[in-house]
């Protein structure tokens, strides 16, 4: 458990520490706390992953310091548990940007036309700001300038496109399509061509100033939902997230319970009843997010920019809980298999299942599709004897077909038999869920005219 005194010492928060008396009823504290949690949950999750991947060098999920790319030429698996519902289709390259000092230049190499790639640009609100990649830029490569909220410099010659972002800390998540297991060396070669430089480095200049070093407060999954931790992390991040004009009233409400950018969060000015109300507000917000997420059939409307999400903070929190850093629907659609039509969660400890696709009813995509298996409670992939965590469109030639050319996918914890293992997606011995990912989906998938097949209990 993180002690408040420790947090105050190391958080790098700038304002003076003084307990503020909260002159609100417990009901008012509860209401604001719940609203602030729905608003702030994605940012705290953003912070958790940033801390793991770019700050805490001893964390198993650490990738690289700020403004350095770390590429991993392998598909994600059970060990990659930091991000919930991570995909195993596209080996990742990870880049966390600190844009307080300077803009950066990202270089993308030329990539063969039949291979999908993208670099998703996500701000600290978890809005999808923009994409570099197949859909928007083609596969010919180029140099792209990424600039933070304070940058107003000159764009050098040879820049293909400028992306302006609205927070100081940004996540750029690269996805490079893996065509087969034998394709990994080709993916590694492409990833080696992804490069990042500060604008000054690119121009051969020395930076004239350096932003102060930040002593980030430690965070670990689970502990972040204690009020003194959750709101301390949120306050830490908000100082690097310029306020939107249409959120001034909301931020003023949050300030009534101590949610102030750059200020150490301190509950000692609250009565015990107010503190209980605050904690209850957080827990009830999380339950509501989860309930709404589990009732959603797909990711339609989950991910996007501030303009497309239109301040739908609940939708953004559902996205963060179910699939942090997911793509906008033009880039990828996520179809959920969370529970059956009877409302019962899928459980491979009790049942075997079968998923049937008619020959002409496969997911309609311009790039590729996949179905990935996850354990329900951990949101992570689970070890299995085949080391197979998904089935995808690249496997179609190897699937056994029925007499009409259809495909049956066997969803179960044990092998359906050697002759059917090509069609087996191993499941954990217990509750699970699956995500069907469709990259560069056709309009028929986006508009809902294509419907997913239902997962059925296999009674054979």
Short mmCIF file of C-alpha atoms in Angstrom, two decimals:
data_model
loop_
_atom_site.label_atom_id
_atom_site.label_comp_id
_atom_site.label_asym_id
_atom_site.label_seq_id
_atom_site.Cartn_x
_atom_site.Cartn_y
_atom_site.Cartn_z
CA UNK A 1 0.00 0.00 0.00
CA UNK A 2 1.36 3.40 -0.95
CA UNK A 3 1.62 5.69 2.03
CA UNK A 4 0.31 9.20 1.48
CA UNK A 5 3.45 10.73 2.99
CA UNK A 6 5.56 8.82 0.48
CA UNK A 7 3.37 9.96 -2.37
CA UNK A 8 3.65 13.57 -1.30
CA UNK A 9 7.43 13.28 -1.18
CA UNK A 10 7.94 11.69 -4.56
CA UNK A 11 4.98 12.72 -6.68
CA UNK A 12 6.63 15.74 -8.22
CA UNK A 13 3.52 17.79 -7.58
CA UNK A 14 4.14 21.50 -7.51
CA UNK A 15 1.59 23.16 -5.28
CA UNK A 16 1.83 23.53 -1.54
CA UNK A 17 0.46 20.72 0.60
CA UNK A 18 -2.31 21.79 2.90
CA UNK A 19 -5.40 19.87 3.82
CA UNK A 20 -8.47 21.66 2.50
CA UNK A 21 -11.69 21.41 4.42
CA UNK A 22 -14.41 20.09 2.13
CA UNK A 23 -17.67 21.93 2.75
CA UNK A 24 -19.93 19.45 1.02
CA UNK A 25 -22.44 16.87 2.15
CA UNK A 26 -21.41 13.22 1.86
CA UNK A 27 -23.92 12.86 -0.99
CA UNK A 28 -22.27 15.70 -2.89
CA UNK A 29 -18.83 14.15 -2.31
CA UNK A 30 -20.12 10.81 -3.57
CA UNK A 31 -21.62 12.37 -6.72
CA UNK A 32 -18.44 14.29 -7.60
CA UNK A 33 -16.21 11.32 -6.81
CA UNK A 34 -18.23 9.03 -9.05
CA UNK A 35 -18.28 11.54 -11.89
CA UNK A 36 -14.55 12.23 -11.51
CA UNK A 37 -13.77 8.51 -11.61
CA UNK A 38 -15.66 8.01 -14.86
CA UNK A 39 -13.84 11.06 -16.24
CA UNK A 40 -10.40 10.18 -14.88
CA UNK A 41 -10.26 6.37 -15.10
CA UNK A 42 -8.80 6.29 -18.64
CA UNK A 43 -6.09 8.79 -17.69
CA UNK A 44 -5.11 6.82 -14.57
CA UNK A 45 -4.90 3.66 -16.70
CA UNK A 46 -2.82 5.61 -19.24
CA UNK A 47 -0.54 6.60 -16.37
CA UNK A 48 -0.28 3.01 -15.08
CA UNK A 49 0.90 1.71 -18.44
CA UNK A 50 3.21 4.68 -18.99
CA UNK A 51 4.79 4.11 -15.57
CA UNK A 52 5.31 0.41 -16.31
CA UNK A 53 6.64 0.85 -19.83
CA UNK A 54 8.61 4.11 -19.73
CA UNK A 55 9.44 4.97 -16.09
CA UNK A 56 9.94 1.93 -13.86
CA UNK A 57 13.00 0.19 -15.31
CA UNK A 58 12.59 -2.77 -12.93
CA UNK A 59 9.06 -3.55 -14.11
CA UNK A 60 8.80 -6.68 -16.32
CA UNK A 61 6.66 -4.61 -18.72
CA UNK A 62 9.31 -1.86 -19.12
CA UNK A 63 10.00 -1.05 -22.79
CA UNK A 64 12.15 2.07 -23.18
CA UNK A 65 12.62 5.58 -21.71
CA UNK A 66 10.67 8.50 -23.15
CA UNK A 67 11.38 9.37 -26.79
CA UNK A 68 12.95 6.00 -27.58
CA UNK A 69 11.30 3.18 -29.55
CA UNK A 70 11.26 -0.41 -28.32
CA UNK A 71 10.25 -2.99 -30.91
CA UNK A 72 9.42 -6.61 -30.12
CA UNK A 73 9.41 -8.90 -33.16
CA UNK A 74 7.06 -11.46 -31.68
CA UNK A 75 3.35 -11.76 -31.14
CA UNK A 76 2.01 -10.92 -27.68
CA UNK A 77 1.16 -13.80 -25.34
CA UNK A 78 0.33 -14.62 -21.71
CA UNK A 79 3.41 -12.82 -20.41
CA UNK A 80 2.14 -9.52 -21.83
CA UNK A 81 -0.39 -8.90 -19.10
CA UNK A 82 0.14 -5.16 -18.57
CA UNK A 83 -2.46 -4.04 -21.13
CA UNK A 84 -5.83 -5.71 -20.84
CA UNK A 85 -7.09 -7.58 -23.94
CA UNK A 86 -3.82 -7.06 -25.85
CA UNK A 87 -3.77 -8.38 -29.42
CA UNK A 88 -1.52 -11.15 -30.78
CA UNK A 89 -1.87 -10.30 -34.48
CA UNK A 90 0.56 -7.45 -34.87
CA UNK A 91 3.94 -7.36 -33.12
CA UNK A 92 4.23 -4.05 -31.31
CA UNK A 93 6.70 -1.20 -31.26
CA UNK A 94 6.29 1.03 -28.21
CA UNK A 95 7.04 4.75 -28.08
CA UNK A 96 6.23 7.09 -25.19
CA UNK A 97 6.76 10.76 -26.04
CA UNK A 98 7.59 13.60 -23.67
CA UNK A 99 6.81 16.68 -25.76
CA UNK A 100 7.50 19.33 -23.11
CA UNK A 101 10.88 20.26 -24.67
CA UNK A 102 10.54 19.77 -28.39
CA UNK A 103 8.57 18.28 -31.24
CA UNK A 104 9.70 14.90 -32.57
CA UNK A 105 10.19 13.39 -36.01
CA UNK A 106 8.99 9.82 -36.60
CA UNK A 107 10.41 8.02 -39.63
CA UNK A 108 8.46 5.18 -41.23
CA UNK A 109 10.24 2.92 -43.78
CA UNK A 110 8.70 1.78 -47.07
CA UNK A 111 6.61 -1.35 -46.42
CA UNK A 112 5.28 -3.87 -48.96
CA UNK A 113 1.73 -3.09 -50.04
CA UNK A 114 0.12 -6.33 -48.82
CA UNK A 115 1.19 -5.76 -45.20
CA UNK A 116 -0.90 -3.70 -42.78
CA UNK A 117 0.86 -1.38 -40.32
CA UNK A 118 -0.14 1.57 -38.19
CA UNK A 119 1.23 3.96 -35.61
CA UNK A 120 -1.65 4.96 -33.32
CA UNK A 121 -1.19 8.33 -31.59
CA UNK A 122 -2.95 8.48 -28.20
CA UNK A 123 -3.00 11.44 -25.81
CA UNK A 124 -3.18 11.38 -22.02
CA UNK A 125 -6.98 11.59 -22.11
CA UNK A 126 -6.75 8.33 -24.17
CA UNK A 127 -8.25 10.07 -27.18
CA UNK A 128 -7.08 8.65 -30.52
CA UNK A 129 -5.55 11.80 -31.95
CA UNK A 130 -4.39 10.42 -35.30
CA UNK A 131 -2.77 7.52 -37.15
CA UNK A 132 0.26 7.07 -39.31
CA UNK A 133 -0.17 3.98 -41.45
CA UNK A 134 -1.65 1.99 -44.29
CA UNK A 135 -5.11 3.57 -44.08
CA UNK A 136 -4.09 7.23 -43.99
CA UNK A 137 -0.62 7.37 -45.53
CA UNK A 138 -0.17 4.25 -47.64
CA UNK A 139 2.93 2.06 -47.39
CA UNK A 140 5.55 4.28 -49.04
CA UNK A 141 6.97 5.54 -45.74
CA UNK A 142 8.06 9.06 -44.85
CA UNK A 143 8.87 11.48 -42.05
CA UNK A 144 6.15 12.82 -39.74
CA UNK A 145 6.35 15.65 -37.19
CA UNK A 146 4.54 15.21 -33.85
CA UNK A 147 4.14 18.45 -31.88
CA UNK A 148 2.85 19.07 -28.36
CA UNK A 149 0.43 21.77 -27.16
CA UNK A 150 3.12 24.43 -26.60
CA UNK A 151 5.08 23.94 -29.84
CA UNK A 152 4.82 26.66 -32.51
CA UNK A 153 8.07 26.16 -34.42
CA UNK A 154 8.83 25.92 -38.12
CA UNK A 155 8.19 22.69 -40.01
CA UNK A 156 11.36 21.59 -41.83
CA UNK A 157 11.38 20.51 -45.47
CA UNK A 158 10.69 16.88 -46.29
CA UNK A 159 7.98 16.30 -43.66
CA UNK A 160 5.07 14.29 -45.05
CA UNK A 161 2.55 15.33 -42.42
CA UNK A 162 2.31 17.23 -39.11
CA UNK A 163 0.27 15.86 -36.18
CA UNK A 164 -0.53 18.35 -33.40
CA UNK A 165 -1.45 16.81 -30.05
CA UNK A 166 -3.01 18.42 -27.00
CA UNK A 167 -1.14 16.84 -24.05
CA UNK A 168 2.55 16.78 -23.13
CA UNK A 169 2.75 12.99 -22.79
CA UNK A 170 1.73 10.83 -25.71
CA UNK A 171 1.69 7.12 -26.52
CA UNK A 172 2.53 6.01 -30.05
CA UNK A 173 1.69 2.34 -30.48
CA UNK A 174 3.00 0.73 -33.67
CA UNK A 175 1.36 -2.42 -35.07
CA UNK A 176 3.05 -4.40 -37.85
CA UNK A 177 1.09 -7.27 -39.36
CA UNK A 178 2.57 -10.74 -38.87
CA UNK A 179 1.72 -12.91 -41.88
CA UNK A 180 2.95 -16.21 -40.37
CA UNK A 181 5.38 -17.49 -37.73
CA UNK A 182 8.10 -17.63 -40.42
CA UNK A 183 7.46 -13.95 -41.11
CA UNK A 184 9.03 -12.67 -37.86
CA UNK A 185 12.42 -11.77 -39.45
CA UNK A 186 10.59 -9.61 -41.99
CA UNK A 187 8.64 -7.88 -39.20
CA UNK A 188 11.89 -7.26 -37.31
CA UNK A 189 13.44 -5.64 -40.38
CA UNK A 190 10.46 -3.29 -40.76
CA UNK A 191 10.49 -2.44 -37.05
CA UNK A 192 14.20 -1.55 -37.28
CA UNK A 193 13.20 1.14 -39.77
CA UNK A 194 10.86 2.87 -37.30
CA UNK A 195 12.88 5.78 -35.90
CA UNK A 196 12.29 8.77 -33.64
CA UNK A 197 14.34 11.94 -33.15
CA UNK A 198 13.64 15.22 -31.43
CA UNK A 199 13.34 18.04 -33.93
CA UNK A 200 16.61 19.52 -32.65
CA UNK A 201 18.40 16.18 -33.19
CA UNK A 202 16.92 15.95 -36.67
CA UNK A 203 18.20 19.46 -37.49
CA UNK A 204 21.58 18.82 -35.84
CA UNK A 205 20.98 21.46 -33.16
CA UNK A 206 21.39 21.44 -29.38
CA UNK A 207 18.27 21.95 -27.30
CA UNK A 208 18.29 25.39 -25.68
CA UNK A 209 16.31 24.26 -22.62
CA UNK A 210 15.38 21.14 -20.72
CA UNK A 211 12.08 20.45 -18.99
CA UNK A 212 12.50 19.56 -15.31
CA UNK A 213 12.85 15.91 -14.33
CA UNK A 214 9.62 14.45 -12.93
CA UNK A 215 9.67 12.06 -9.97
CA UNK A 216 6.64 10.01 -10.91
CA UNK A 217 4.60 8.39 -8.08
CA UNK A 218 4.76 4.57 -8.14
CA UNK A 219 1.65 2.72 -9.28
CA UNK A 220 0.66 -0.93 -9.44
CA UNK A 221 -2.51 -2.56 -10.70
CA UNK A 222 -5.13 -2.78 -7.94
CA UNK A 223 -3.71 -0.17 -5.57
CA UNK A 224 -4.65 2.67 -7.90
CA UNK A 225 -8.31 2.60 -6.83
CA UNK A 226 -7.74 3.73 -3.26
CA UNK A 227 -8.93 7.37 -3.27
CA UNK A 228 -5.66 8.81 -1.96
CA UNK A 229 -3.82 7.04 -4.79
CA UNK A 230 -6.33 7.36 -7.64
CA UNK A 231 -6.77 11.10 -7.33
CA UNK A 232 -3.09 11.68 -6.68
CA UNK A 233 -2.27 9.98 -10.01
CA UNK A 234 -5.00 11.98 -11.73
CA UNK A 235 -3.70 15.26 -10.28
CA UNK A 236 -0.20 14.32 -11.39
CA UNK A 237 -1.29 13.82 -15.00
CA UNK A 238 -3.75 16.72 -15.26
CA UNK A 239 -0.94 19.26 -14.98
CA UNK A 240 0.34 18.01 -18.35
CA UNK A 241 -3.13 18.02 -19.94
CA UNK A 242 -4.26 21.54 -20.90
CA UNK A 243 -7.86 22.12 -19.93
CA UNK A 244 -10.49 22.07 -22.68
CA UNK A 245 -12.72 25.15 -22.69
CA UNK A 246 -15.87 23.01 -22.50
CA UNK A 247 -14.58 21.22 -19.38
CA UNK A 248 -13.95 24.25 -17.19
CA UNK A 249 -17.15 23.70 -15.21
CA UNK A 250 -16.37 20.02 -14.75
CA UNK A 251 -12.83 20.71 -13.55
CA UNK A 252 -14.20 23.34 -11.12
CA UNK A 253 -16.56 20.72 -9.65
CA UNK A 254 -13.71 18.26 -9.24
CA UNK A 255 -11.61 20.90 -7.47
CA UNK A 256 -14.20 20.98 -4.66
CA UNK A 257 -12.92 17.59 -3.45
CA UNK A 258 -9.22 18.29 -4.11
CA UNK A 259 -8.81 17.19 -7.74
CA UNK A 260 -6.52 19.98 -8.88
CA UNK A 261 -3.77 19.69 -11.53
CA UNK A 262 -0.32 19.48 -9.92
CA UNK A 263 -1.61 19.40 -6.33
CA UNK A 264 -0.91 16.50 -3.97
CA UNK A 265 -4.23 14.92 -3.09
CA UNK A 266 -4.97 15.01 0.64
CA UNK A 267 -8.07 13.53 2.29
CA UNK A 268 -7.28 14.68 5.81
CA UNK A 269 -9.58 17.70 5.50
CA UNK A 270 -12.58 15.41 5.05
CA UNK A 271 -14.78 13.88 7.69
CA UNK A 272 -14.88 10.05 7.94
CA UNK A 273 -18.30 10.07 6.25
CA UNK A 274 -17.00 12.18 3.39
CA UNK A 275 -14.01 9.83 2.96
CA UNK A 276 -16.32 6.80 2.87
CA UNK A 277 -18.54 8.55 0.31
CA UNK A 278 -15.53 9.28 -1.86
CA UNK A 279 -14.34 5.65 -1.78
CA UNK A 280 -17.89 4.45 -2.53
CA UNK A 281 -18.10 6.84 -5.48
CA UNK A 282 -14.98 5.28 -7.00
CA UNK A 283 -16.19 1.71 -6.49
CA UNK A 284 -19.69 2.39 -7.83
CA UNK A 285 -18.26 4.13 -10.89
CA UNK A 286 -16.05 1.13 -11.64
CA UNK A 287 -19.01 -1.26 -11.25
CA UNK A 288 -21.14 0.84 -13.57
CA UNK A 289 -18.37 0.95 -16.19
CA UNK A 290 -18.01 -2.83 -16.03
CA UNK A 291 -21.75 -3.47 -16.21
CA UNK A 292 -22.15 -1.28 -19.29
CA UNK A 293 -19.08 -2.84 -20.90
CA UNK A 294 -20.41 -6.36 -20.43
CA UNK A 295 -23.68 -5.33 -22.08
CA UNK A 296 -21.90 -4.08 -25.23
CA UNK A 297 -21.87 -6.38 -28.28
CA UNK A 298 -18.92 -4.66 -29.96
CA UNK A 299 -16.57 -1.67 -29.81
CA UNK A 300 -18.66 0.64 -31.99
CA UNK A 301 -18.29 4.16 -30.63
CA UNK A 302 -15.72 3.18 -27.98
CA UNK A 303 -12.59 4.77 -29.44
CA UNK A 304 -11.95 8.06 -31.16
CA UNK A 305 -10.98 11.70 -30.88
CA UNK A 306 -12.57 14.23 -28.56
CA UNK A 307 -14.59 15.47 -31.52
CA UNK A 308 -16.01 12.04 -32.34
CA UNK A 309 -16.62 10.91 -28.74
CA UNK A 310 -18.28 14.24 -27.85
CA UNK A 311 -17.36 14.10 -24.15
CA UNK A 312 -18.86 10.64 -23.67
CA UNK A 313 -16.68 9.87 -20.64
CA UNK A 314 -18.53 6.66 -19.83
CA UNK A 315 -17.85 5.27 -23.30
CA UNK A 316 -14.17 6.21 -23.00
CA UNK A 317 -13.95 4.46 -19.62
CA UNK A 318 -15.65 1.35 -21.00
CA UNK A 319 -13.05 1.32 -23.77
CA UNK A 320 -10.19 1.71 -21.28
CA UNK A 321 -11.49 -1.11 -19.08
CA UNK A 322 -12.24 -3.54 -21.89
CA UNK A 323 -9.45 -2.80 -24.37
CA UNK A 324 -7.13 0.02 -23.41
CA UNK A 325 -5.62 1.74 -26.47
CA UNK A 326 -8.03 0.14 -28.93
CA UNK A 327 -8.39 1.48 -32.46
CA UNK A 328 -11.02 3.72 -34.00
CA UNK A 329 -13.56 1.71 -35.99
CA UNK A 330 -12.20 2.83 -39.39
CA UNK A 331 -8.91 1.20 -38.38
CA UNK A 332 -10.27 -1.86 -36.58
CA UNK A 333 -13.54 -3.16 -35.19
CA UNK A 334 -13.72 -5.33 -32.06
CA UNK A 335 -16.60 -7.79 -31.81
CA UNK A 336 -17.07 -9.21 -28.30
CA UNK A 337 -17.94 -12.73 -27.23
CA UNK A 338 -18.59 -12.09 -23.53
CA UNK A 339 -21.58 -14.30 -22.69
CA UNK A 340 -24.24 -16.38 -24.39
CA UNK A 341 -27.71 -15.29 -25.46
CA UNK A 342 -28.93 -16.69 -22.12
CA UNK A 343 -26.74 -14.16 -20.30
CA UNK A 344 -24.38 -16.83 -18.93
CA UNK A 345 -20.63 -16.20 -19.13
CA UNK A 346 -18.78 -18.72 -21.30
CA UNK A 347 -17.03 -21.40 -19.21
CA UNK A 348 -14.76 -23.99 -20.84
CA UNK A 349 -14.45 -25.77 -17.50
CA UNK A 350 -18.10 -26.81 -17.98
CA UNK A 351 -18.69 -26.83 -21.75
CA UNK A 352 -17.09 -27.26 -25.15
CA UNK A 353 -18.12 -24.67 -27.73
CA UNK A 354 -18.21 -24.32 -31.49
CA UNK A 355 -18.16 -21.21 -33.69
CA UNK A 356 -19.35 -21.76 -37.27
CA UNK A 357 -18.68 -19.50 -40.26
CA UNK A 358 -20.49 -20.12 -43.54
CA UNK A 359 -18.19 -19.99 -46.56
CA UNK A 360 -19.49 -16.58 -47.69
CA UNK A 361 -20.03 -15.11 -44.19
CA UNK A 362 -16.45 -14.60 -42.96
CA UNK A 363 -15.72 -11.18 -41.38
CA UNK A 364 -15.60 -8.58 -44.22
CA UNK A 365 -12.24 -6.77 -44.08
CA UNK A 366 -9.73 -5.03 -46.34
CA UNK A 367 -6.77 -6.19 -44.22
CA UNK A 368 -7.34 -9.24 -41.96
CA UNK A 369 -9.41 -10.64 -39.08
CA UNK A 370 -8.66 -12.70 -35.96
CA UNK A 371 -10.38 -14.21 -32.91
CA UNK A 372 -8.35 -14.13 -29.69
CA UNK A 373 -9.00 -16.01 -26.44
CA UNK A 374 -8.77 -14.37 -22.97
CA UNK A 375 -9.30 -15.48 -19.39
CA UNK A 376 -12.25 -13.53 -17.98
CA UNK A 377 -10.79 -12.32 -14.68
CA UNK A 378 -7.28 -11.41 -15.83
CA UNK A 379 -8.13 -9.94 -19.28
CA UNK A 380 -5.04 -11.86 -20.43
CA UNK A 381 -4.16 -14.79 -22.67
CA UNK A 382 -3.62 -18.16 -21.02
CA UNK A 383 -0.91 -20.76 -21.58
CA UNK A 384 -2.00 -23.76 -23.62
CA UNK A 385 -0.29 -26.81 -25.16
CA UNK A 386 -0.34 -25.41 -28.72
CA UNK A 387 0.90 -21.93 -27.73
CA UNK A 388 -2.03 -20.77 -29.84
CA UNK A 389 -3.94 -17.75 -28.59
CA UNK A 390 -5.92 -16.88 -31.70
CA UNK A 391 -7.19 -18.04 -35.03
CA UNK A 392 -7.13 -15.65 -37.98
CA UNK A 393 -7.73 -15.17 -41.68
CA UNK A 394 -4.16 -16.19 -42.53
CA UNK A 395 -5.02 -19.69 -41.25
CA UNK A 396 -7.96 -20.17 -43.64
CA UNK A 397 -5.99 -22.40 -46.07
CA UNK A 398 -5.14 -24.75 -43.17
CA UNK A 399 -8.62 -24.97 -41.63
CA UNK A 400 -10.67 -28.10 -42.25
CA UNK A 401 -13.86 -27.15 -44.10
CA UNK A 402 -17.29 -28.75 -44.04
CA UNK A 403 -18.95 -30.07 -47.21
CA UNK A 404 -20.25 -26.57 -48.01
CA UNK A 405 -16.90 -24.87 -47.50
CA UNK A 406 -17.81 -23.55 -44.04
CA UNK A 407 -15.45 -23.47 -41.06
CA UNK A 408 -16.05 -24.77 -37.53
CA UNK A 409 -13.77 -23.35 -34.81
CA UNK A 410 -13.58 -25.58 -31.73
CA UNK A 411 -13.45 -23.59 -28.47
CA UNK A 412 -12.50 -25.92 -25.61
CA UNK A 413 -9.85 -26.65 -23.00
CA UNK A 414 -8.74 -30.02 -24.44
CA UNK A 415 -7.91 -31.05 -27.98
CA UNK A 416 -10.86 -31.95 -30.24
CA UNK A 417 -8.60 -34.64 -31.73
CA UNK A 418 -5.44 -34.47 -33.84
CA UNK A 419 -7.41 -34.36 -37.08
CA UNK A 420 -9.28 -31.22 -35.92
CA UNK A 421 -6.49 -29.35 -34.10
CA UNK A 422 -6.05 -27.00 -37.08
CA UNK A 423 -9.48 -25.61 -36.11
CA UNK A 424 -8.92 -25.57 -32.33
CA UNK A 425 -8.73 -22.35 -30.31
CA UNK A 426 -7.65 -23.53 -26.84
CA UNK A 427 -9.67 -22.13 -23.93
CA UNK A 428 -8.78 -21.91 -20.22
CA UNK A 429 -10.28 -24.30 -17.68
CA UNK A 430 -12.88 -21.79 -16.56
CA UNK A 431 -14.59 -18.58 -17.64
CA UNK A 432 -13.35 -16.85 -20.77
CA UNK A 433 -14.23 -14.28 -23.39
CA UNK A 434 -13.10 -13.73 -26.96
CA UNK A 435 -12.58 -10.73 -29.21
CA UNK A 436 -13.01 -10.83 -32.97
CA UNK A 437 -10.76 -8.16 -34.47
CA UNK A 438 -11.39 -6.87 -37.99
CA UNK A 439 -8.62 -4.66 -39.38
CA UNK A 440 -9.68 -2.10 -41.98
CA UNK A 441 -13.28 -3.35 -41.79
CA UNK A 442 -15.62 -3.12 -44.76
CA UNK A 443 -18.66 -0.83 -44.52
CA UNK A 444 -20.94 -3.84 -44.00
CA UNK A 445 -19.19 -4.55 -40.71
CA UNK A 446 -19.10 -0.92 -39.57
CA UNK A 447 -22.79 -0.29 -40.34
CA UNK A 448 -23.89 -3.53 -38.66
CA UNK A 449 -25.31 -5.33 -41.69
CA UNK A 450 -22.77 -8.14 -41.17
CA UNK A 451 -23.64 -9.99 -37.97
CA UNK A 452 -21.28 -12.21 -36.01
CA UNK A 453 -22.17 -15.91 -35.68
CA UNK A 454 -23.15 -16.94 -32.16
CA UNK A 455 -20.92 -19.18 -30.07
CA UNK A 456 -22.80 -22.43 -29.44
CA UNK A 457 -22.32 -25.22 -26.89
CA UNK A 458 -20.93 -28.23 -28.78
CA UNK A 459 -23.15 -31.12 -27.72
CA UNK A 460 -21.40 -33.73 -29.87
#
